mmCIF file with all atom_site columns, C-alpha atoms in Angstrom:
data_model
loop_
_atom_site.group_PDB
_atom_site.id
_atom_site.type_symbol
_atom_site.label_atom_id
_atom_site.label_alt_id
_atom_site.label_comp_id
_atom_site.label_asym_id
_atom_site.label_entity_id
_atom_site.label_seq_id
_atom_site.pdbx_PDB_ins_code
_atom_site.Cartn_x
_atom_site.Cartn_y
_atom_site.Cartn_z
_atom_site.occupancy
_atom_site.B_iso_or_equiv
_atom_site.pdbx_formal_charge
_atom_site.auth_seq_id
_atom_site.auth_comp_id
_atom_site.auth_asym_id
_atom_site.auth_atom_id
_atom_site.pdbx_PDB_model_num
ATOM 1  C CA . MET A 1 1  ? -0.001  -0.001 0.005  1.00 0.00 ? 4  MET A CA 1
ATOM 2  C CA . PHE A 1 2  ? 1.332   3.460  -0.958 1.00 0.00 ? 5  PHE A CA 1
ATOM 3  C CA . SER A 1 3  ? 1.848   5.821  1.989  1.00 0.00 ? 6  SER A CA 1
ATOM 4  C CA . PRO A 1 4  ? 2.893   9.364  1.024  1.00 0.00 ? 7  PRO A CA 1
ATOM 5  C CA . THR A 1 5  ? 5.396   11.213 3.152  1.00 0.00 ? 8  THR A CA 1
ATOM 6  C CA . PRO A 1 6  ? 3.712   14.041 5.109  1.00 0.00 ? 9  PRO A CA 1
ATOM 7  C CA . CYS A 1 7  ? 4.796   17.533 4.192  1.00 0.00 ? 10 CYS A CA 1
ATOM 8  C CA . ALA A 1 8  ? 7.133   19.073 6.767  1.00 0.00 ? 11 ALA A CA 1
ATOM 9  C CA . LYS A 1 9  ? 6.761   22.447 8.425  1.00 0.00 ? 12 LYS A CA 1
ATOM 10 C CA . GLY A 1 10 ? 7.583   25.279 6.033  1.00 0.00 ? 13 GLY A CA 1
ATOM 11 C CA . THR A 1 11 ? 6.103   23.331 3.101  1.00 0.00 ? 14 THR A CA 1
ATOM 12 C CA . SER A 1 12 ? 2.676   22.451 1.698  1.00 0.00 ? 15 SER A CA 1
ATOM 13 C CA . ALA A 1 13 ? 1.307   19.843 -0.677 1.00 0.00 ? 16 ALA A CA 1
ATOM 14 C CA . THR A 1 14 ? 1.294   21.117 -4.229 1.00 0.00 ? 17 THR A CA 1
ATOM 15 C CA . GLU A 1 15 ? -0.283  18.024 -5.754 1.00 0.00 ? 18 GLU A CA 1
ATOM 16 C CA . GLY A 1 16 ? -2.887  16.965 -3.154 1.00 0.00 ? 19 GLY A CA 1
ATOM 17 C CA . LEU A 1 17 ? -2.486  13.995 -0.813 1.00 0.00 ? 20 LEU A CA 1
ATOM 18 C CA . ASN A 1 18 ? 1.026   15.266 -0.008 1.00 0.00 ? 21 ASN A CA 1
ATOM 19 C CA . LEU A 1 19 ? 2.482   13.597 -3.106 1.00 0.00 ? 22 LEU A CA 1
ATOM 20 C CA . ILE A 1 20 ? 4.655   16.627 -3.820 1.00 0.00 ? 23 ILE A CA 1
ATOM 21 C CA . CYS A 1 21 ? 5.670   19.026 -1.059 1.00 0.00 ? 24 CYS A CA 1
ATOM 22 C CA . GLY A 1 22 ? 6.905   22.488 -1.990 1.00 0.00 ? 25 GLY A CA 1
ATOM 23 C CA . THR A 1 23 ? 8.601   25.141 0.112  1.00 0.00 ? 26 THR A CA 1
ATOM 24 C CA . CYS A 1 24 ? 6.331   27.978 1.177  1.00 0.00 ? 27 CYS A CA 1
ATOM 25 C CA . PRO A 1 25 ? 6.846   31.086 -0.975 1.00 0.00 ? 28 PRO A CA 1
ATOM 26 C CA . ASP A 1 26 ? 8.481   34.181 0.483  1.00 0.00 ? 29 ASP A CA 1
ATOM 27 C CA . GLY A 1 27 ? 6.034   36.138 2.636  1.00 0.00 ? 30 GLY A CA 1
ATOM 28 C CA . THR A 1 28 ? 4.253   32.983 3.833  1.00 0.00 ? 31 THR A CA 1
ATOM 29 C CA . TYR A 1 29 ? 4.817   30.320 6.479  1.00 0.00 ? 32 TYR A CA 1
ATOM 30 C CA . GLN A 1 30 ? 3.467   26.956 7.632  1.00 0.00 ? 33 GLN A CA 1
ATOM 31 C CA . ASP A 1 31 ? 4.080   25.950 11.250 1.00 0.00 ? 34 ASP A CA 1
ATOM 32 C CA . SER A 1 32 ? 2.226   22.608 11.021 1.00 0.00 ? 35 SER A CA 1
ATOM 33 C CA . THR A 1 33 ? 2.900   19.396 9.093  1.00 0.00 ? 36 THR A CA 1
ATOM 34 C CA . GLN A 1 34 ? 0.644   17.765 6.482  1.00 0.00 ? 37 GLN A CA 1
ATOM 35 C CA . GLN A 1 35 ? -0.812  21.021 5.178  1.00 0.00 ? 38 GLN A CA 1
ATOM 36 C CA . THR A 1 36 ? -2.102  21.865 1.690  1.00 0.00 ? 39 THR A CA 1
ATOM 37 C CA . SER A 1 37 ? -1.351  25.578 1.782  1.00 0.00 ? 40 SER A CA 1
ATOM 38 C CA . CYS A 1 38 ? 0.956   28.162 3.309  1.00 0.00 ? 41 CYS A CA 1
ATOM 39 C CA . ILE A 1 39 ? -0.282  31.073 5.457  1.00 0.00 ? 42 ILE A CA 1
ATOM 40 C CA . PRO A 1 40 ? 0.313   34.723 4.453  1.00 0.00 ? 43 PRO A CA 1
ATOM 41 C CA . CYS A 1 41 ? 2.583   36.560 6.867  1.00 0.00 ? 44 CYS A CA 1
ATOM 42 C CA . PRO A 1 42 ? 0.440   39.079 8.757  1.00 0.00 ? 45 PRO A CA 1
ATOM 43 C CA . ALA A 1 43 ? 1.147   42.814 8.642  1.00 0.00 ? 46 ALA A CA 1
ATOM 44 C CA . GLY A 1 44 ? 3.342   43.927 11.540 1.00 0.00 ? 47 GLY A CA 1
ATOM 45 C CA . GLN A 1 45 ? 5.129   40.571 11.803 1.00 0.00 ? 48 GLN A CA 1
ATOM 46 C CA . SER A 1 46 ? 8.215   38.863 10.380 1.00 0.00 ? 49 SER A CA 1
ATOM 47 C CA . CYS A 1 47 ? 8.193   35.428 8.746  1.00 0.00 ? 50 CYS A CA 1
ATOM 48 C CA . LEU A 1 48 ? 11.867  34.778 8.085  1.00 0.00 ? 51 LEU A CA 1
ATOM 49 C CA . ASP A 1 49 ? 11.483  31.281 9.566  1.00 0.00 ? 52 ASP A CA 1
ATOM 50 C CA . LYS A 1 50 ? 8.915   29.655 7.294  1.00 0.00 ? 53 LYS A CA 1
ATOM 51 C CA . THR A 1 51 ? 8.566   26.747 9.736  1.00 0.00 ? 54 THR A CA 1
ATOM 52 C CA . ALA A 1 52 ? 7.445   28.815 12.762 1.00 0.00 ? 55 ALA A CA 1
ATOM 53 C CA . ALA A 1 53 ? 4.703   31.215 13.733 1.00 0.00 ? 56 ALA A CA 1
ATOM 54 C CA . PRO A 1 54 ? 5.336   34.867 12.795 1.00 0.00 ? 57 PRO A CA 1
ATOM 55 C CA . VAL A 1 55 ? 7.247   37.136 15.164 1.00 0.00 ? 58 VAL A CA 1
ATOM 56 C CA . ASP A 1 56 ? 6.033   40.671 16.000 1.00 0.00 ? 59 ASP A CA 1
ATOM 57 C CA . CYS A 1 57 ? 8.077   43.551 14.554 1.00 0.00 ? 60 CYS A CA 1
ATOM 58 C CA . VAL A 1 58 ? 10.019  45.442 17.201 1.00 0.00 ? 61 VAL A CA 1
ATOM 59 C CA . ALA A 1 59 ? 9.226   49.067 18.011 1.00 0.00 ? 62 ALA A CA 1
ATOM 60 C CA . GLY A 1 60 ? 10.313  51.435 15.254 1.00 0.00 ? 63 GLY A CA 1
ATOM 61 C CA . THR A 1 61 ? 9.866   48.854 12.502 1.00 0.00 ? 64 THR A CA 1
ATOM 62 C CA . ALA A 1 62 ? 6.941   47.730 10.335 1.00 0.00 ? 65 ALA A CA 1
ATOM 63 C CA . SER A 1 63 ? 6.041   45.056 7.826  1.00 0.00 ? 66 SER A CA 1
ATOM 64 C CA . PRO A 1 64 ? 3.179   44.995 5.292  1.00 0.00 ? 67 PRO A CA 1
ATOM 65 C CA . LEU A 1 65 ? 1.009   41.923 4.722  1.00 0.00 ? 68 LEU A CA 1
ATOM 66 C CA . ASN A 1 66 ? 2.874   39.075 2.926  1.00 0.00 ? 69 ASN A CA 1
ATOM 67 C CA . ASP A 1 67 ? 6.307   40.534 3.640  1.00 0.00 ? 70 ASP A CA 1
ATOM 68 C CA . MET A 1 68 ? 9.079   38.455 5.224  1.00 0.00 ? 71 MET A CA 1
ATOM 69 C CA . THR A 1 69 ? 10.905  41.088 7.226  1.00 0.00 ? 72 THR A CA 1
ATOM 70 C CA . CYS A 1 70 ? 10.352  44.121 9.393  1.00 0.00 ? 73 CYS A CA 1
ATOM 71 C CA . GLU A 1 71 ? 11.990  47.313 8.166  1.00 0.00 ? 74 GLU A CA 1
ATOM 72 C CA . GLY A 1 72 ? 12.992  50.356 10.189 1.00 0.00 ? 75 GLY A CA 1
ATOM 73 C CA . CYS A 1 73 ? 10.915  53.497 9.969  1.00 0.00 ? 76 CYS A CA 1
ATOM 74 C CA . ASP A 1 74 ? 12.720  56.548 8.560  1.00 0.00 ? 77 ASP A CA 1
ATOM 75 C CA . ALA A 1 75 ? 13.314  59.531 10.848 1.00 0.00 ? 78 ALA A CA 1
ATOM 76 C CA . GLY A 1 76 ? 10.128  61.534 11.289 1.00 0.00 ? 79 GLY A CA 1
ATOM 77 C CA . LEU A 1 77 ? 7.846   58.586 10.634 1.00 0.00 ? 80 LEU A CA 1
ATOM 78 C CA . LEU A 1 78 ? 5.812   56.600 13.123 1.00 0.00 ? 81 LEU A CA 1
ATOM 79 C CA . GLU A 1 79 ? 4.809   52.929 12.844 1.00 0.00 ? 82 GLU A CA 1
ATOM 80 C CA . MET A 1 80 ? 1.059   52.468 13.223 1.00 0.00 ? 83 MET A CA 1
ATOM 81 C CA . PRO A 1 81 ? -1.816  50.396 11.835 1.00 0.00 ? 84 PRO A CA 1
ATOM 82 C CA . ILE A 1 82 ? -3.733  51.815 8.884  1.00 0.00 ? 85 ILE A CA 1
ATOM 83 C CA . VAL A 1 83 ? -7.164  50.339 8.143  1.00 0.00 ? 86 VAL A CA 1
ATOM 84 C CA . GLU A 1 84 ? -7.573  49.486 4.468  1.00 0.00 ? 87 GLU A CA 1
ATOM 85 C CA . GLY A 1 85 ? -10.771 47.749 3.406  1.00 0.00 ? 88 GLY A CA 1
ATOM 86 C CA . PHE A 1 86 ? -11.288 44.671 5.542  1.00 0.00 ? 89 PHE A CA 1
ATOM 87 C CA . GLY A 1 87 ? -7.644  44.279 6.582  1.00 0.00 ? 90 GLY A CA 1
ATOM 88 C CA . VAL A 1 88 ? -5.150  46.222 8.604  1.00 0.00 ? 91 VAL A CA 1
ATOM 89 C CA . LYS A 1 89 ? -1.865  47.327 7.112  1.00 0.00 ? 92 LYS A CA 1
ATOM 90 C CA . VAL A 1 90 ? 1.057   48.522 9.200  1.00 0.00 ? 93 VAL A CA 1
ATOM 91 C CA . GLY A 1 91 ? 2.722   51.538 7.697  1.00 0.00 ? 94 GLY A CA 1
ATOM 92 C CA . HIS A 1 92 ? 5.009   54.460 8.381  1.00 0.00 ? 95 HIS A CA 1
ATOM 93 C CA . LEU A 1 93 ? 3.191   57.764 8.940  1.00 0.00 ? 96 LEU A CA 1
ATOM 94 C CA . PRO A 1 94 ? 4.576   61.250 9.662  1.00 0.00 ? 97 PRO A CA 1
ATOM 95 C CA . TYR A 1 95 ? 4.323   62.299 13.296 1.00 0.00 ? 98 TYR A CA 1
#
């Protein structure tokens, strides 16, 4: 009997039934095994480790939705959430 290998953390099944596991694309993560999709990295968090839950950006930095890293705010800008449609985007605003 055929028994496919479960997809590892940081990957997802690209061909159903875990026949082919592919690495999560940049800006996404998967912290569980045997999954069929990767999860978009939330705004305000870093997803450098595609195998673990996102990490909050530190003060003075921000990250938009689906981005891997937090970037520093330029002088004179403040990190804060901006409501856009049904989601929340973290951006750099003048203060």
